[in-house]
XYZ file of N, CA and C in Angstrom:
699
model
N 100.763 26.138 53.378
C 101.954 27.067 53.965
C 102.961 26.072 54.468
N 104.171 25.765 53.840
C 104.977 25.104 53.633
C 105.816 25.457 54.954
N 106.359 26.359 55.357
C 106.908 26.890 56.494
C 106.144 26.591 57.893
N 104.888 27.034 57.565
C 103.917 26.477 58.835
C 103.761 24.984 59.244
N 103.722 24.385 58.129
C 103.797 22.881 58.034
C 105.148 22.234 58.766
N 106.067 22.968 58.215
C 107.357 22.361 58.908
C 107.273 22.637 60.602
N 107.026 23.778 61.184
C 106.833 23.962 62.414
C 105.872 23.095 63.052
N 104.983 22.947 62.494
C 103.948 22.162 63.397
C 104.539 20.488 63.105
N 105.492 20.151 62.144
C 105.743 18.731 62.058
C 107.174 18.724 63.250
N 107.625 19.656 63.436
C 108.664 19.608 64.244
C 108.208 19.579 65.728
N 107.229 20.460 65.999
C 106.648 20.458 67.072
C 105.929 18.987 67.800
N 105.585 18.669 66.328
C 104.555 17.294 66.871
C 105.292 16.059 66.435
N 106.521 15.886 66.089
C 107.288 14.530 65.598
C 106.799 13.891 64.681
N 106.419 14.782 63.553
C 105.889 14.285 62.121
C 106.870 14.303 61.115
N 107.407 12.945 60.759
C 108.642 12.878 60.008
C 108.270 13.175 58.507
N 107.418 13.208 58.020
C 107.278 13.731 56.494
C 105.917 14.551 56.306
N 106.332 15.864 55.372
C 105.488 16.903 54.973
C 105.408 16.555 53.478
N 103.987 16.527 52.929
C 103.643 16.535 51.618
C 103.177 17.761 50.986
N 103.278 18.133 49.525
C 102.858 19.183 48.836
C 101.347 19.170 48.724
N 100.710 18.117 48.600
C 99.299 18.258 48.194
C 98.607 17.208 49.283
N 97.476 17.319 49.898
C 96.529 16.443 50.592
C 96.749 14.997 49.830
N 96.373 15.241 48.553
C 96.105 13.485 47.821
C 97.690 12.873 48.130
N 98.723 13.530 48.476
C 100.006 12.810 48.252
C 99.961 11.768 49.613
N 99.042 12.170 50.294
C 99.282 11.275 51.740
C 98.492 9.832 51.419
N 97.708 9.869 50.280
C 97.025 8.457 50.092
C 97.923 7.356 50.189
N 98.959 7.125 49.463
C 99.869 5.943 49.793
C 100.719 5.917 50.847
N 100.624 7.136 51.938
C 101.597 7.131 53.040
C 100.945 6.840 54.505
N 99.589 7.181 54.213
C 99.045 6.976 55.574
C 98.068 5.832 55.854
N 97.638 5.317 56.981
C 96.896 4.266 57.514
C 95.508 4.891 57.618
N 95.408 6.504 57.926
C 94.099 6.529 58.239
C 94.221 8.344 58.259
N 92.874 8.769 58.157
C 93.154 10.366 57.782
C 92.232 10.944 58.828
N 92.719 12.008 59.794
C 91.862 12.943 60.283
C 91.774 14.224 59.704
N 90.304 14.319 59.199
C 90.236 15.671 58.615
C 89.855 16.716 59.445
N 90.685 17.409 60.183
C 90.330 18.091 61.278
C 89.975 19.865 60.778
N 88.551 19.778 59.975
C 88.649 20.932 59.579
C 86.864 20.854 59.653
N 86.149 22.212 60.223
C 84.648 22.005 60.458
C 83.958 22.917 59.449
N 84.883 23.282 58.273
C 84.558 23.806 56.720
C 83.638 22.817 56.320
N 82.199 22.462 57.109
C 81.476 21.276 56.168
C 81.314 21.619 54.953
N 81.361 22.760 54.161
C 80.914 22.995 52.745
C 81.864 22.251 51.938
N 83.095 22.037 52.455
C 84.336 21.477 51.959
C 84.651 20.248 52.286
N 83.894 19.402 53.109
C 84.254 18.242 53.577
C 84.043 17.065 52.202
N 83.265 16.936 51.400
C 83.083 16.448 50.167
C 84.454 16.337 49.435
N 84.721 17.748 48.868
C 85.748 18.027 48.057
C 87.228 17.497 48.825
N 87.341 17.989 50.152
C 88.487 17.524 50.616
C 88.559 15.811 51.182
N 87.522 15.079 51.382
C 87.482 13.685 51.684
C 87.490 12.842 50.689
N 86.876 13.235 49.296
C 86.517 12.232 48.314
C 87.706 11.160 47.880
N 89.137 11.979 47.657
C 90.082 11.151 47.251
C 90.513 9.952 48.318
N 90.264 10.332 49.512
C 90.700 9.415 50.555
C 89.619 8.335 50.701
N 88.393 8.556 50.746
C 87.283 7.737 50.595
C 87.535 6.701 49.591
N 87.611 7.164 48.303
C 87.795 6.539 47.279
C 89.097 5.361 47.474
N 89.843 5.780 48.074
C 91.045 4.831 48.485
C 90.977 4.057 49.349
N 89.928 4.018 50.090
C 89.281 3.103 50.805
C 89.962 3.156 52.519
N 90.499 4.582 52.433
C 91.075 4.858 53.945
C 90.052 5.142 54.987
N 90.412 4.586 56.230
C 89.542 5.341 57.253
C 89.527 6.531 57.402
N 88.517 7.298 57.613
C 88.691 8.741 57.649
C 87.689 9.419 58.934
N 88.281 10.153 59.716
C 87.493 10.891 60.986
C 87.236 12.349 60.197
N 86.066 12.782 60.152
C 85.687 13.963 59.272
C 85.258 14.900 60.734
N 85.577 16.013 60.649
C 85.562 16.731 61.793
C 83.844 17.480 61.665
N 83.566 17.358 62.925
C 81.777 18.169 62.860
C 81.740 19.290 62.192
N 80.397 19.686 61.842
C 79.580 18.546 61.435
C 79.918 18.007 60.212
N 79.634 16.681 59.777
C 79.686 16.237 58.592
C 78.955 17.070 57.411
N 77.725 17.617 57.745
C 77.058 18.266 56.777
C 75.897 18.899 57.676
N 75.272 19.932 56.953
C 73.827 20.529 57.720
C 72.906 20.002 57.205
N 72.631 19.262 56.097
C 71.350 18.637 55.484
C 71.746 17.265 55.289
N 70.747 16.800 55.015
C 70.846 14.966 54.790
C 71.150 14.615 53.674
N 70.720 15.529 52.345
C 71.293 15.235 51.285
C 72.740 15.197 51.098
N 73.392 16.229 51.582
C 74.548 16.737 51.677
C 75.580 15.381 52.478
N 74.868 15.103 53.488
C 75.799 13.881 54.444
C 75.456 12.440 53.779
N 74.302 12.264 52.890
C 74.211 11.124 52.301
C 75.087 11.043 51.124
N 75.251 12.019 50.509
C 76.210 12.090 49.280
C 77.530 11.599 49.725
N 78.196 12.063 50.893
C 79.233 11.725 51.451
C 79.150 10.401 51.695
N 78.490 9.805 52.732
C 78.507 8.442 53.163
C 78.077 7.646 52.147
N 77.438 7.553 51.172
C 77.399 6.676 49.987
C 78.526 6.394 49.222
N 79.599 7.128 49.570
C 81.088 7.110 48.759
C 81.853 6.069 49.483
N 81.220 5.533 50.792
C 82.264 4.692 51.423
C 82.541 3.544 50.853
N 83.712 2.847 50.801
C 84.185 1.803 50.274
C 83.504 0.680 51.048
N 83.553 0.737 52.253
C 83.167 -0.273 53.200
C 82.431 0.326 54.554
N 81.339 -0.278 54.958
C 80.461 0.469 56.195
C 81.359 0.622 57.133
N 81.467 1.853 57.782
C 82.045 2.274 59.044
C 83.529 2.987 58.420
N 83.481 3.102 57.091
C 84.797 3.718 56.887
C 84.943 5.128 57.427
N 83.727 5.928 57.284
C 83.785 7.435 57.903
C 83.311 7.629 59.340
N 84.081 8.097 60.064
C 83.888 8.272 61.356
C 83.536 9.823 61.711
N 82.671 10.278 62.173
C 82.365 11.697 62.106
C 81.540 12.046 63.317
N 81.414 13.153 63.955
C 80.425 13.666 65.042
C 81.112 14.417 66.056
N 80.684 14.908 67.049
C 81.087 15.737 68.078
C 81.930 14.429 69.107
N 83.155 15.021 69.603
C 83.812 14.137 70.383
C 83.354 14.277 71.770
N 82.443 15.227 72.016
C 81.838 15.203 73.244
C 81.210 14.197 73.628
N 80.303 13.353 72.527
C 79.726 12.212 72.881
C 80.515 11.073 73.341
N 81.817 11.002 73.331
C 82.750 9.963 73.670
C 83.040 10.442 75.219
N 82.600 11.507 75.704
C 83.176 11.776 77.005
C 82.918 10.577 78.116
N 84.096 10.114 78.732
C 83.663 8.879 79.374
C 82.625 8.858 80.398
N 82.456 10.185 81.298
C 81.443 10.195 82.049
C 79.823 10.196 81.515
N 80.057 10.785 80.386
C 78.695 10.825 79.514
C 78.105 9.305 79.202
N 79.340 8.680 79.027
C 78.962 7.193 78.382
C 78.599 6.409 79.540
N 79.121 6.542 80.636
C 78.835 5.899 81.780
C 77.493 6.290 82.291
N 77.161 7.581 82.195
C 75.779 8.004 82.673
C 74.739 7.352 81.672
N 75.172 7.318 80.581
C 74.092 6.693 79.293
C 73.928 5.118 79.805
N 75.049 4.768 80.262
C 74.862 3.058 80.819
C 74.048 3.053 81.886
N 74.031 3.901 82.780
C 73.483 3.942 83.782
C 71.990 3.879 84.086
N 71.363 4.473 82.908
C 69.794 4.566 82.678
C 69.331 3.154 82.302
N 68.234 2.822 82.740
C 67.752 1.632 82.718
C 66.840 1.511 81.138
N 66.594 2.496 80.993
C 66.150 2.993 79.508
C 66.066 4.437 78.955
N 66.373 4.744 77.800
C 66.336 6.123 77.369
C 64.994 6.779 77.723
N 63.865 6.111 77.937
C 62.730 6.863 78.315
C 62.624 7.356 79.922
N 63.807 7.018 80.488
C 63.669 8.020 81.941
C 64.094 9.206 81.761
N 64.802 9.700 80.654
C 64.741 11.157 80.616
C 63.562 12.108 80.191
N 63.321 12.857 81.138
C 62.013 13.520 80.859
C 62.248 14.975 80.467
N 63.386 15.695 80.756
C 63.827 17.243 80.259
C 65.364 17.203 79.754
N 65.484 17.719 78.861
C 66.951 18.026 78.427
C 67.350 19.578 77.902
N 68.185 20.131 78.566
C 68.428 21.615 78.332
C 69.769 21.567 77.819
N 70.345 22.335 76.751
C 71.696 22.745 76.528
C 71.917 23.873 75.991
N 72.972 24.415 76.204
C 73.339 25.873 75.738
C 74.951 25.822 74.909
N 75.093 26.335 74.012
C 76.404 26.449 73.534
C 76.713 27.876 73.072
N 78.100 28.289 73.020
C 78.418 29.523 72.535
C 78.445 29.945 71.351
N 78.671 29.051 70.362
C 78.720 29.333 68.786
C 77.646 29.472 68.135
N 77.785 29.296 66.788
C 76.680 29.584 65.965
C 76.097 28.088 65.850
N 74.662 28.000 65.632
C 74.112 26.833 65.245
C 74.824 25.813 64.523
N 75.286 26.164 63.241
C 75.566 25.282 62.029
C 76.611 24.363 62.559
N 77.678 25.283 63.316
C 78.856 24.354 63.676
C 79.035 24.034 65.112
N 78.004 24.837 66.177
C 77.883 24.076 67.632
C 77.099 23.362 67.939
N 75.695 23.513 67.497
C 74.808 22.521 67.677
C 74.903 21.043 68.044
N 75.874 20.746 67.222
C 76.346 19.339 66.992
C 77.004 18.740 68.447
N 77.442 19.802 69.091
C 78.299 19.364 70.453
C 77.249 19.161 71.494
N 75.936 19.727 71.212
C 74.717 19.357 71.881
C 73.962 18.232 71.549
N 73.750 17.999 70.025
C 72.688 17.055 69.738
C 73.655 15.795 69.833
N 74.558 15.481 69.508
C 75.546 13.964 69.608
C 75.543 13.616 70.949
N 75.934 14.290 72.074
C 75.816 13.830 73.305
C 74.563 13.224 73.762
N 73.260 14.141 73.252
C 72.039 13.897 73.601
C 71.426 12.571 72.809
N 71.826 12.294 71.665
C 71.641 11.122 70.820
C 72.199 9.925 71.481
N 73.336 10.083 72.007
C 74.194 8.881 72.790
C 73.419 8.475 74.171
N 73.015 9.508 74.722
C 72.243 9.055 75.978
C 71.081 8.240 75.564
N 70.392 8.832 74.596
C 69.075 8.405 74.166
C 69.300 7.075 73.183
N 70.539 6.719 73.194
C 71.002 5.418 72.664
C 70.423 5.660 71.095
N 70.310 6.471 70.611
C 70.022 6.839 69.046
C 68.874 6.644 68.951
N 67.891 6.355 70.150
C 66.328 6.390 69.374
C 65.890 7.515 69.101
N 65.471 7.833 67.891
C 65.041 9.415 67.062
C 63.713 8.929 66.788
N 62.775 10.000 67.395
C 61.529 10.217 67.021
C 61.171 11.703 67.399
N 61.325 12.759 66.723
C 60.937 13.944 67.529
C 59.349 14.436 66.989
N 59.148 14.979 68.100
C 57.711 15.541 68.206
C 57.604 17.027 68.606
N 56.560 17.340 67.733
C 56.053 18.954 68.091
C 57.221 19.928 68.187
N 58.331 20.056 67.308
C 59.274 20.885 67.407
C 59.212 22.304 66.955
N 59.873 23.361 67.565
C 59.749 24.710 66.895
C 61.346 25.233 66.813
N 61.318 25.903 66.349
C 62.482 26.993 66.427
C 62.492 28.357 66.357
N 63.517 28.932 66.854
C 63.641 30.414 66.929
C 65.069 30.903 66.808
N 65.103 32.058 66.136
C 66.455 32.512 65.591
C 66.402 33.905 65.564
N 67.309 34.677 66.259
C 67.457 36.402 66.061
C 68.787 36.550 66.071
N 69.409 37.291 64.945
C 70.722 37.711 64.645
C 71.173 36.428 64.641
N 72.263 35.873 65.412
C 73.177 34.737 65.555
C 72.599 33.983 66.328
N 71.689 33.897 67.162
C 71.276 33.216 68.076
C 70.172 32.369 67.618
N 70.216 30.898 68.002
C 69.193 30.028 67.497
C 68.869 28.771 68.416
N 67.612 28.535 68.573
C 67.405 27.303 69.473
C 66.111 26.360 68.744
N 66.485 25.126 69.288
C 65.307 24.214 68.801
C 64.915 23.489 69.920
N 63.586 23.295 69.826
C 62.608 22.921 71.241
C 61.750 21.856 70.518
N 61.568 21.100 71.291
C 60.384 19.786 71.079
C 60.641 18.754 72.058
N 60.197 17.674 71.489
C 60.499 16.476 72.323
C 60.683 15.128 71.449
N 61.333 14.254 72.395
C 61.732 13.109 71.762
C 60.883 11.932 72.266
N 60.393 11.280 71.264
C 59.597 9.981 71.870
C 58.375 10.506 72.631
N 57.751 11.791 72.411
C 56.638 11.985 73.231
C 56.823 12.358 74.506
N 57.701 11.899 75.302
C 57.932 11.828 76.628
C 59.201 12.672 77.452
N 59.926 12.971 76.350
C 61.418 13.447 76.570
C 61.412 14.938 75.875
N 61.170 15.965 76.884
C 61.106 17.269 76.170
C 62.625 18.045 76.418
N 62.876 18.625 75.169
C 64.247 19.316 75.283
C 64.363 20.795 74.332
N 65.357 21.405 74.783
C 65.470 22.788 74.451
C 67.033 23.131 74.379
N 67.563 23.181 73.070
C 68.947 23.474 73.143
C 69.032 24.752 72.352
N 70.262 25.447 72.717
C 70.118 26.752 72.146
C 71.723 26.968 71.932
N 72.064 28.020 70.805
C 73.296 28.257 70.460
C 73.477 29.956 70.517
N 74.255 30.085 71.201
C 74.425 31.817 71.456
C 75.002 32.582 70.199
N 75.683 32.127 69.303
C 75.870 32.698 68.294
C 77.122 33.831 68.640
N 77.965 33.153 69.523
C 79.446 33.857 69.887
C 79.277 34.682 71.199
N 78.316 34.796 71.875
C 78.386 35.289 73.274
C 79.097 34.304 74.227
N 79.685 34.917 75.287
C 80.273 33.895 76.259
C 79.254 33.064 77.041
N 79.484 31.758 76.821
C 78.282 30.715 77.232
C 79.006 29.543 77.694
N 78.704 28.794 78.913
C 79.146 27.280 78.981
C 78.429 26.550 77.820
N 79.262 25.439 77.532
C 79.022 24.453 76.654
C 78.408 23.162 77.863
N 76.986 23.329 77.844
C 76.753 22.553 79.020
C 75.211 21.732 78.447
N 75.275 20.543 79.302
C 73.940 19.837 79.064
C 73.253 19.338 80.353
N 72.160 19.555 80.224
C 71.525 19.042 81.515
C 70.567 18.041 81.259
N 70.405 16.771 82.019
C 69.460 15.936 82.106
C 68.714 15.877 83.022
N 67.308 15.711 82.804
C 66.362 15.374 84.244
C 65.666 14.181 83.912
N 65.902 13.231 84.799
C 65.427 12.131 84.747
C 64.593 11.623 85.943
N 64.356 10.251 85.729
C 63.401 9.729 86.804
C 63.672 9.903 88.306
N 65.103 9.512 88.367
C 65.859 9.695 89.806
C 66.720 10.737 90.205
N 66.582 11.866 89.350
C 67.273 13.094 89.618
C 67.703 13.716 88.125
N 69.005 14.539 88.481
C 69.596 15.229 87.304
C 70.842 15.058 87.048
N 71.570 15.129 85.947
C 72.942 15.142 85.743
C 73.336 16.377 84.838
N 74.406 16.787 85.058
C 74.957 18.075 84.307
C 76.395 17.725 83.878
N 76.483 18.222 82.607
C 77.834 18.060 81.838
C 78.088 19.488 81.421
N 79.332 19.990 82.079
C 79.845 21.350 81.830
C 81.220 20.688 80.884
N 80.950 20.654 79.530
C 81.845 20.358 78.889
C 83.101 21.367 78.586
N 82.849 22.561 78.833
C 83.896 23.715 78.653
C 84.794 23.864 79.643
N 84.541 22.862 80.717
C 85.472 22.968 81.838
C 86.745 22.181 81.382
N 86.534 21.024 81.121
C 87.527 19.876 80.716
C 87.114 18.737 79.610
N 87.139 19.299 78.200
C 86.794 18.409 77.174
C 87.838 17.527 76.651
N 89.133 17.487 77.532
C 90.232 16.827 77.062
C 90.017 15.266 76.962
N 89.223 14.756 78.081
C 89.073 13.264 77.849
C 88.023 12.743 77.140
N 87.385 13.802 76.419
C 86.221 13.391 75.448
C 86.677 13.354 74.110
N 87.768 14.469 73.797
C 88.454 14.236 72.757
C 89.411 13.258 72.657
N 90.440 13.021 73.750
C 91.014 11.891 73.621
C 90.338 10.375 73.687
N 89.125 10.334 73.850
C 88.590 8.831 73.866
C 88.239 8.896 72.314
N 87.648 9.825 71.879
C 87.291 9.708 70.310
C 88.506 9.620 69.471
N 89.730 10.207 69.840
C 90.906 9.803 68.863
C 91.032 8.196 69.390
N 91.045 7.662 70.514
C 91.637 6.376 70.650
C 90.563 5.398 70.074
N 89.278 5.549 70.137
C 88.438 4.650 69.561
C 88.589 4.547 68.086
N 88.760 5.973 67.137
C 89.093 6.071 65.862
C 90.565 5.370 65.642
N 91.275 5.656 66.348
C 92.629 4.756 66.097
C 92.537 3.152 65.847
N 91.672 2.792 67.031
C 91.560 1.285 66.880
C 90.500 1.147 65.756
N 89.955 1.693 65.247
C 89.094 1.242 64.318
C 89.961 1.554 62.835
N 90.799 2.269 62.803
C 91.906 2.049 61.676
C 92.397 0.421 61.377
N 92.813 -0.189 62.406
C 93.103 -1.511 62.423
C 91.909 -2.399 62.440
N 90.857 -2.186 63.367
C 89.619 -3.210 62.955
C 88.909 -2.904 61.953
N 88.590 -1.736 61.445
C 87.433 -1.522 60.526
C 86.367 -1.981 60.779
N 85.806 -1.652 62.492
C 84.398 -1.768 63.002
C 83.510 -0.720 62.650
N 82.252 -0.969 62.496
C 81.266 0.290 62.726
C 81.251 0.944 63.962
N 81.699 2.243 63.975
C 81.583 3.029 65.147
C 80.322 3.971 65.402
N 79.794 4.654 64.211
C 78.556 5.049 64.124
C 77.756 4.663 62.595
N 76.922 4.082 62.753
C 76.031 3.593 61.429
C 75.928 4.931 61.019
N 75.511 5.019 59.422
C 74.919 6.071 58.531
C 73.437 6.241 59.305
N 73.039 5.594 59.782
C 71.374 6.234 60.477
C 71.744 7.057 61.391
N 72.788 6.697 62.443
C 73.159 7.413 63.401
C 73.697 8.626 63.249
N 74.382 8.744 62.330
C 74.943 9.867 61.814
C 73.614 11.039 60.989
N 73.029 10.218 60.584
C 71.780 11.133 59.422
C 70.986 11.580 60.701
N 70.480 11.009 61.750
C 69.757 11.531 62.731
C 70.311 12.911 63.348
N 71.616 13.022 63.617
C 72.310 14.098 63.856
C 72.139 15.302 63.089
N 72.449 14.882 61.965
C 72.334 15.797 61.018
C 70.896 16.091 60.294
N 70.045 15.456 60.770
C 68.621 15.714 60.430
C 68.364 16.850 61.767
N 68.763 16.919 62.892
C 68.475 17.684 63.966
C 69.294 19.074 63.828
N 70.490 18.707 63.423
C 70.864 20.158 62.763
C 70.230 21.128 61.773
N 69.860 20.321 61.136
C 69.041 20.786 59.547
C 67.853 21.443 60.098
N 67.151 20.989 61.020
C 65.903 21.669 61.824
C 66.032 22.768 62.252
N 67.333 23.115 62.740
C 67.432 24.562 63.516
C 68.447 25.576 62.478
N 68.307 25.036 61.322
C 69.191 26.070 60.141
C 68.296 26.357 58.991
N 68.498 27.551 58.251
C 68.027 27.588 56.868
C 69.327 27.507 55.965
N 68.800 26.510 55.064
C 69.828 26.007 54.065
C 69.527 26.814 53.086
């Protein structure tokens, strides 16, 4: 919608508008694919990936491992694709993860999110994996869903029990609670997510220049695996 593009460009100091997304290939240093319609991620990103452009693909990359692997396998260089929930880059969460002597300190993890599982569970899963240092070994999990409500319960590495729930549109805090050996820590992301999103964008912007790996394909696939456990594809 050209008129809308012009309004956005004037508001955000963007100098140039293109007619087709692919026209950006020769005009930019990196791409923000800020759309969470994961079914279209491959179609929308493929030309940019093939051109070797660093790309930040909105969460979730995909909701099953086959779909995610198909996109990741198209990378021209390792780390070209950055994806995931920006909440995993909340500075307070990162400091909490660093403060733990070991990921095995976590004993219980509880999380709630207001949206549907396919698009909102990643906001719980990615911060959890960050705190657990991406040590992924899930045991004895079970799922439950009714209407648009979904939950995934189980244990990580045998000694850390978790329960994460998406309420399918009901008003709810986007909240995570970690109970560990020395106490507990709560994150109410719905109150002020600004610093998390800002930090994720800063990290990606630096990566446009350095081309370092922010998240490995294995770490991304761990997240997608957990999403897939709670969804019927």
